[in-house]
Amino acid sequence: MSEHIVKIIPKDPFYKVSEPTLQSVKTFLETRIHCDFIEVEFNEAPVFVDCGTNLETISCPQCGAKLDFDWWGNVMDEVADNSFTSLEAETPCCKKQISLNDLNYDFPCGFACCLICIYNPEQIVDDKIINAVQSILGIGISIVEAHL
């Protein structure tokens, strides 16, 4: 059986939310969403927040060219070797410096120091919930939908 995970992350990959604030979001979501369970994760450096089997393509935000998964994997290895302290890379297509967080991932992915994972929600995480979570966190958020 496949799992559907809705991952909530700050738009800024280096933004650190305090653990008590993450717990506040978790408590809020537990009263609003029927799901298997909700987890929160806090990391010192950004981690890649993937969409699981949903990822089909990655493209350049500057010129729109599709990027090769081998190129992306090599760049990910390089930034991992530096503990994700920088997400900057030069695109092979237009030779522009970009953040790996700003690549166009289809389906959306991102990087974050903290995330909230909602496992198998029974309803859509709608704008009302998203706005409330943004208010609690004090920053804009992105949604990454993963299927495993």
JSON list of C-alpha atoms in Angstrom, two decimals:
[
{"chain": "A", "resi": 1, "resn": "MET", "atom": "CA", "xyz": [0.00, 0.00, 0.00]},
{"chain": "A", "resi": 2, "resn": "SER", "atom": "CA", "xyz": [1.40, 3.40, -0.91]},
{"chain": "A", "resi": 3, "resn": "GLU", "atom": "CA", "xyz": [1.66, 6.28, 1.52]},
{"chain": "A", "resi": 4, "resn": "HIS", "atom": "CA", "xyz": [0.68, 9.87, 0.86]},
{"chain": "A", "resi": 5, "resn": "ILE", "atom": "CA", "xyz": [2.67, 12.37, 2.91]},
{"chain": "A", "resi": 6, "resn": "VAL", "atom": "CA", "xyz": [2.02, 16.11, 2.93]},
{"chain": "A", "resi": 7, "resn": "LYS", "atom": "CA", "xyz": [5.24, 17.87, 3.94]},
{"chain": "A", "resi": 8, "resn": "ILE", "atom": "CA", "xyz": [5.13, 21.48, 5.10]},
{"chain": "A", "resi": 9, "resn": "ILE", "atom": "CA", "xyz": [8.39, 23.44, 4.87]},
{"chain": "A", "resi": 10, "resn": "PRO", "atom": "CA", "xyz": [9.43, 27.11, 5.16]},
{"chain": "A", "resi": 11, "resn": "LYS", "atom": "CA", "xyz": [10.08, 28.76, 1.79]},
{"chain": "A", "resi": 12, "resn": "ASP", "atom": "CA", "xyz": [13.50, 29.86, 3.10]},
{"chain": "A", "resi": 13, "resn": "PRO", "atom": "CA", "xyz": [15.58, 26.65, 3.32]},
{"chain": "A", "resi": 14, "resn": "PHE", "atom": "CA", "xyz": [17.82, 28.09, 6.06]},
{"chain": "A", "resi": 15, "resn": "TYR", "atom": "CA", "xyz": [15.00, 29.37, 8.29]},
{"chain": "A", "resi": 16, "resn": "LYS", "atom": "CA", "xyz": [14.99, 27.67, 11.68]},
{"chain": "A", "resi": 17, "resn": "VAL", "atom": "CA", "xyz": [11.74, 27.31, 13.55]},
{"chain": "A", "resi": 18, "resn": "SER", "atom": "CA", "xyz": [12.04, 26.57, 17.25]},
{"chain": "A", "resi": 19, "resn": "GLU", "atom": "CA", "xyz": [11.05, 23.12, 18.39]},
{"chain": "A", "resi": 20, "resn": "PRO", "atom": "CA", "xyz": [8.27, 24.52, 20.64]},
{"chain": "A", "resi": 21, "resn": "THR", "atom": "CA", "xyz": [6.82, 26.36, 17.63]},
{"chain": "A", "resi": 22, "resn": "LEU", "atom": "CA", "xyz": [6.96, 23.17, 15.55]},
{"chain": "A", "resi": 23, "resn": "GLN", "atom": "CA", "xyz": [5.13, 21.38, 18.35]},
{"chain": "A", "resi": 24, "resn": "SER", "atom": "CA", "xyz": [2.49, 24.14, 18.33]},
{"chain": "A", "resi": 25, "resn": "VAL", "atom": "CA", "xyz": [1.94, 23.56, 14.62]},
{"chain": "A", "resi": 26, "resn": "LYS", "atom": "CA", "xyz": [1.71, 19.82, 15.21]},
{"chain": "A", "resi": 27, "resn": "THR", "atom": "CA", "xyz": [-0.89, 20.30, 17.94]},
{"chain": "A", "resi": 28, "resn": "PHE", "atom": "CA", "xyz": [-2.88, 22.69, 15.73]},
{"chain": "A", "resi": 29, "resn": "LEU", "atom": "CA", "xyz": [-2.84, 20.26, 12.79]},
{"chain": "A", "resi": 30, "resn": "GLU", "atom": "CA", "xyz": [-3.84, 17.31, 14.97]},
{"chain": "A", "resi": 31, "resn": "THR", "atom": "CA", "xyz": [-7.06, 19.17, 15.81]},
{"chain": "A", "resi": 32, "resn": "ARG", "atom": "CA", "xyz": [-7.79, 20.05, 12.16]},
{"chain": "A", "resi": 33, "resn": "ILE", "atom": "CA", "xyz": [-6.73, 17.09, 10.03]},
{"chain": "A", "resi": 34, "resn": "HIS", "atom": "CA", "xyz": [-7.69, 13.43, 10.19]},
{"chain": "A", "resi": 35, "resn": "CYS", "atom": "CA", "xyz": [-4.58, 11.40, 9.33]},
{"chain": "A", "resi": 36, "resn": "ASP", "atom": "CA", "xyz": [-2.50, 8.43, 10.46]},
{"chain": "A", "resi": 37, "resn": "PHE", "atom": "CA", "xyz": [-0.07, 10.67, 12.36]},
{"chain": "A", "resi": 38, "resn": "ILE", "atom": "CA", "xyz": [1.96, 13.89, 12.20]},
{"chain": "A", "resi": 39, "resn": "GLU", "atom": "CA", "xyz": [5.73, 14.17, 12.67]},
{"chain": "A", "resi": 40, "resn": "VAL", "atom": "CA", "xyz": [7.96, 17.21, 13.05]},
{"chain": "A", "resi": 41, "resn": "GLU", "atom": "CA", "xyz": [11.64, 17.27, 12.21]},
{"chain": "A", "resi": 42, "resn": "PHE", "atom": "CA", "xyz": [14.31, 19.81, 13.12]},
{"chain": "A", "resi": 43, "resn": "ASN", "atom": "CA", "xyz": [17.78, 19.88, 11.53]},
{"chain": "A", "resi": 44, "resn": "GLU", "atom": "CA", "xyz": [20.77, 22.19, 11.94]},
{"chain": "A", "resi": 45, "resn": "ALA", "atom": "CA", "xyz": [21.29, 22.41, 8.16]},
{"chain": "A", "resi": 46, "resn": "PRO", "atom": "CA", "xyz": [18.83, 22.11, 5.29]},
{"chain": "A", "resi": 47, "resn": "VAL", "atom": "CA", "xyz": [17.87, 18.64, 4.09]},
{"chain": "A", "resi": 48, "resn": "PHE", "atom": "CA", "xyz": [16.30, 17.73, 0.76]},
{"chain": "A", "resi": 49, "resn": "VAL", "atom": "CA", "xyz": [12.54, 17.34, 1.11]},
{"chain": "A", "resi": 50, "resn": "ASP", "atom": "CA", "xyz": [11.47, 15.12, -1.76]},
{"chain": "A", "resi": 51, "resn": "CYS", "atom": "CA", "xyz": [8.16, 14.19, -3.34]},
{"chain": "A", "resi": 52, "resn": "GLY", "atom": "CA", "xyz": [8.97, 10.48, -3.46]},
{"chain": "A", "resi": 53, "resn": "THR", "atom": "CA", "xyz": [7.91, 8.71, -6.63]},
{"chain": "A", "resi": 54, "resn": "ASN", "atom": "CA", "xyz": [6.16, 11.87, -7.88]},
{"chain": "A", "resi": 55, "resn": "LEU", "atom": "CA", "xyz": [9.40, 13.48, -9.14]},
{"chain": "A", "resi": 56, "resn": "GLU", "atom": "CA", "xyz": [9.31, 13.45, -12.94]},
{"chain": "A", "resi": 57, "resn": "THR", "atom": "CA", "xyz": [11.48, 16.33, -14.13]},
{"chain": "A", "resi": 58, "resn": "ILE", "atom": "CA", "xyz": [13.78, 19.09, -12.91]},
{"chain": "A", "resi": 59, "resn": "SER", "atom": "CA", "xyz": [14.23, 22.26, -14.95]},
{"chain": "A", "resi": 60, "resn": "CYS", "atom": "CA", "xyz": [16.21, 25.48, -14.82]},
{"chain": "A", "resi": 61, "resn": "PRO", "atom": "CA", "xyz": [14.37, 28.46, -13.30]},
{"chain": "A", "resi": 62, "resn": "GLN", "atom": "CA", "xyz": [16.32, 30.83, -15.58]},
{"chain": "A", "resi": 63, "resn": "CYS", "atom": "CA", "xyz": [15.89, 29.37, -19.08]},
{"chain": "A", "resi": 64, "resn": "GLY", "atom": "CA", "xyz": [13.43, 26.51, -18.53]},
{"chain": "A", "resi": 65, "resn": "ALA", "atom": "CA", "xyz": [15.74, 23.79, -19.89]},
{"chain": "A", "resi": 66, "resn": "LYS", "atom": "CA", "xyz": [15.23, 20.30, -18.50]},
{"chain": "A", "resi": 67, "resn": "LEU", "atom": "CA", "xyz": [18.12, 19.25, -16.29]},
{"chain": "A", "resi": 68, "resn": "ASP", "atom": "CA", "xyz": [19.63, 15.80, -16.34]},
{"chain": "A", "resi": 69, "resn": "PHE", "atom": "CA", "xyz": [19.12, 13.75, -13.17]},
{"chain": "A", "resi": 70, "resn": "ASP", "atom": "CA", "xyz": [22.82, 12.73, -13.30]},
{"chain": "A", "resi": 71, "resn": "TRP", "atom": "CA", "xyz": [23.88, 16.41, -13.21]},
{"chain": "A", "resi": 72, "resn": "TRP", "atom": "CA", "xyz": [21.50, 17.04, -10.33]},
{"chain": "A", "resi": 73, "resn": "GLY", "atom": "CA", "xyz": [22.74, 13.97, -8.42]},
{"chain": "A", "resi": 74, "resn": "ASN", "atom": "CA", "xyz": [26.35, 15.10, -8.79]},
{"chain": "A", "resi": 75, "resn": "VAL", "atom": "CA", "xyz": [25.52, 18.60, -7.57]},
{"chain": "A", "resi": 76, "resn": "MET", "atom": "CA", "xyz": [23.57, 17.15, -4.64]},
{"chain": "A", "resi": 77, "resn": "ASP", "atom": "CA", "xyz": [26.64, 15.09, -3.71]},
{"chain": "A", "resi": 78, "resn": "GLU", "atom": "CA", "xyz": [28.79, 18.24, -3.81]},
{"chain": "A", "resi": 79, "resn": "VAL", "atom": "CA", "xyz": [26.49, 20.26, -1.54]},
{"chain": "A", "resi": 80, "resn": "ALA", "atom": "CA", "xyz": [26.11, 17.26, 0.79]},
{"chain": "A", "resi": 81, "resn": "ASP", "atom": "CA", "xyz": [29.91, 17.08, 1.09]},
{"chain": "A", "resi": 82, "resn": "ASN", "atom": "CA", "xyz": [29.71, 20.65, 2.43]},
{"chain": "A", "resi": 83, "resn": "SER", "atom": "CA", "xyz": [26.88, 19.73, 4.85]},
{"chain": "A", "resi": 84, "resn": "PHE", "atom": "CA", "xyz": [24.37, 21.75, 2.79]},
{"chain": "A", "resi": 85, "resn": "THR", "atom": "CA", "xyz": [25.84, 25.04, 4.07]},
{"chain": "A", "resi": 86, "resn": "SER", "atom": "CA", "xyz": [25.30, 26.41, 0.57]},
{"chain": "A", "resi": 87, "resn": "LEU", "atom": "CA", "xyz": [22.77, 25.30, -2.01]},
{"chain": "A", "resi": 88, "resn": "GLU", "atom": "CA", "xyz": [24.34, 27.27, -4.87]},
{"chain": "A", "resi": 89, "resn": "ALA", "atom": "CA", "xyz": [25.22, 25.63, -8.18]},
{"chain": "A", "resi": 90, "resn": "GLU", "atom": "CA", "xyz": [25.89, 26.63, -11.77]},
{"chain": "A", "resi": 91, "resn": "THR", "atom": "CA", "xyz": [23.34, 25.34, -14.23]},
{"chain": "A", "resi": 92, "resn": "PRO", "atom": "CA", "xyz": [24.73, 23.39, -17.20]},
{"chain": "A", "resi": 93, "resn": "CYS", "atom": "CA", "xyz": [22.30, 25.03, -19.63]},
{"chain": "A", "resi": 94, "resn": "CYS", "atom": "CA", "xyz": [22.66, 28.79, -19.18]},
{"chain": "A", "resi": 95, "resn": "LYS", "atom": "CA", "xyz": [25.62, 28.82, -16.77]},
{"chain": "A", "resi": 96, "resn": "LYS", "atom": "CA", "xyz": [23.70, 30.83, -14.14]},
{"chain": "A", "resi": 97, "resn": "GLN", "atom": "CA", "xyz": [24.28, 30.55, -10.39]},
{"chain": "A", "resi": 98, "resn": "ILE", "atom": "CA", "xyz": [21.09, 29.34, -8.76]},
{"chain": "A", "resi": 99, "resn": "SER", "atom": "CA", "xyz": [19.98, 27.81, -5.50]},
{"chain": "A", "resi": 100, "resn": "LEU", "atom": "CA", "xyz": [19.03, 24.14, -5.73]},
{"chain": "A", "resi": 101, "resn": "ASN", "atom": "CA", "xyz": [15.96, 25.18, -3.76]},
{"chain": "A", "resi": 102, "resn": "ASP", "atom": "CA", "xyz": [14.87, 27.36, -6.70]},
{"chain": "A", "resi": 103, "resn": "LEU", "atom": "CA", "xyz": [15.02, 24.65, -9.36]},
{"chain": "A", "resi": 104, "resn": "ASN", "atom": "CA", "xyz": [11.65, 23.79, -10.90]},
{"chain": "A", "resi": 105, "resn": "TYR", "atom": "CA", "xyz": [10.85, 20.36, -9.53]},
{"chain": "A", "resi": 106, "resn": "ASP", "atom": "CA", "xyz": [7.89, 18.55, -11.04]},
{"chain": "A", "resi": 107, "resn": "PHE", "atom": "CA", "xyz": [6.30, 17.65, -8.54]},
{"chain": "A", "resi": 108, "resn": "PRO", "atom": "CA", "xyz": [7.46, 20.30, -6.03]},
{"chain": "A", "resi": 109, "resn": "CYS", "atom": "CA", "xyz": [10.42, 19.53, -3.76]},
{"chain": "A", "resi": 110, "resn": "GLY", "atom": "CA", "xyz": [12.57, 21.77, -1.61]},
{"chain": "A", "resi": 111, "resn": "PHE", "atom": "CA", "xyz": [15.13, 22.12, 1.14]},
{"chain": "A", "resi": 112, "resn": "ALA", "atom": "CA", "xyz": [14.43, 22.92, 4.77]},
{"chain": "A", "resi": 113, "resn": "CYS", "atom": "CA", "xyz": [15.91, 22.88, 8.27]},
{"chain": "A", "resi": 114, "resn": "CYS", "atom": "CA", "xyz": [12.53, 21.88, 9.66]},
{"chain": "A", "resi": 115, "resn": "LEU", "atom": "CA", "xyz": [9.47, 20.14, 8.33]},
{"chain": "A", "resi": 116, "resn": "ILE", "atom": "CA", "xyz": [6.08, 18.91, 9.37]},
{"chain": "A", "resi": 117, "resn": "CYS", "atom": "CA", "xyz": [4.90, 15.62, 7.83]},
{"chain": "A", "resi": 118, "resn": "ILE", "atom": "CA", "xyz": [1.23, 14.67, 7.68]},
{"chain": "A", "resi": 119, "resn": "TYR", "atom": "CA", "xyz": [0.87, 10.95, 6.92]},
{"chain": "A", "resi": 120, "resn": "ASN", "atom": "CA", "xyz": [-2.13, 9.87, 4.84]},
{"chain": "A", "resi": 121, "resn": "PRO", "atom": "CA", "xyz": [-4.40, 12.87, 5.43]},
{"chain": "A", "resi": 122, "resn": "GLU", "atom": "CA", "xyz": [-8.07, 12.19, 4.80]},
{"chain": "A", "resi": 123, "resn": "GLN", "atom": "CA", "xyz": [-8.67, 15.68, 3.40]},
{"chain": "A", "resi": 124, "resn": "ILE", "atom": "CA", "xyz": [-6.86, 18.33, 1.40]},
{"chain": "A", "resi": 125, "resn": "VAL", "atom": "CA", "xyz": [-4.61, 20.70, 3.34]},
{"chain": "A", "resi": 126, "resn": "ASP", "atom": "CA", "xyz": [-6.55, 23.78, 2.24]},
{"chain": "A", "resi": 127, "resn": "ASP", "atom": "CA", "xyz": [-5.64, 27.48, 2.15]},
{"chain": "A", "resi": 128, "resn": "LYS", "atom": "CA", "xyz": [-7.27, 28.11, 5.53]},
{"chain": "A", "resi": 129, "resn": "ILE", "atom": "CA", "xyz": [-4.97, 25.58, 7.19]},
{"chain": "A", "resi": 130, "resn": "ILE", "atom": "CA", "xyz": [-1.94, 26.76, 5.20]},
{"chain": "A", "resi": 131, "resn": "ASN", "atom": "CA", "xyz": [-2.56, 30.39, 6.25]},
{"chain": "A", "resi": 132, "resn": "ALA", "atom": "CA", "xyz": [-2.92, 29.37, 9.91]},
{"chain": "A", "resi": 133, "resn": "VAL", "atom": "CA", "xyz": [0.33, 27.36, 9.80]},
{"chain": "A", "resi": 134, "resn": "GLN", "atom": "CA", "xyz": [2.15, 30.30, 8.17]},
{"chain": "A", "resi": 135, "resn": "SER", "atom": "CA", "xyz": [0.85, 32.54, 10.94]},
{"chain": "A", "resi": 136, "resn": "ILE", "atom": "CA", "xyz": [2.08, 30.18, 13.68]},
{"chain": "A", "resi": 137, "resn": "LEU", "atom": "CA", "xyz": [5.50, 29.73, 12.01]},
{"chain": "A", "resi": 138, "resn": "GLY", "atom": "CA", "xyz": [5.88, 33.41, 11.11]},
{"chain": "A", "resi": 139, "resn": "ILE", "atom": "CA", "xyz": [7.11, 32.63, 7.57]},
{"chain": "A", "resi": 140, "resn": "GLY", "atom": "CA", "xyz": [5.75, 31.63, 4.17]},
{"chain": "A", "resi": 141, "resn": "ILE", "atom": "CA", "xyz": [5.56, 27.89, 3.58]},
{"chain": "A", "resi": 142, "resn": "SER", "atom": "CA", "xyz": [5.67, 25.43, 0.70]},
{"chain": "A", "resi": 143, "resn": "ILE", "atom": "CA", "xyz": [3.84, 22.13, 0.40]},
{"chain": "A", "resi": 144, "resn": "VAL", "atom": "CA", "xyz": [5.60, 19.01, -0.87]},
{"chain": "A", "resi": 145, "resn": "GLU", "atom": "CA", "xyz": [3.29, 16.10, -1.63]},
{"chain": "A", "resi": 146, "resn": "ALA", "atom": "CA", "xyz": [5.04, 12.73, -1.56]},
{"chain": "A", "resi": 147, "resn": "HIS", "atom": "CA", "xyz": [3.91, 9.28, -2.56]},
{"chain": "A", "resi": 148, "resn": "LEU", "atom": "CA", "xyz": [5.99, 6.34, -1.43]}
]
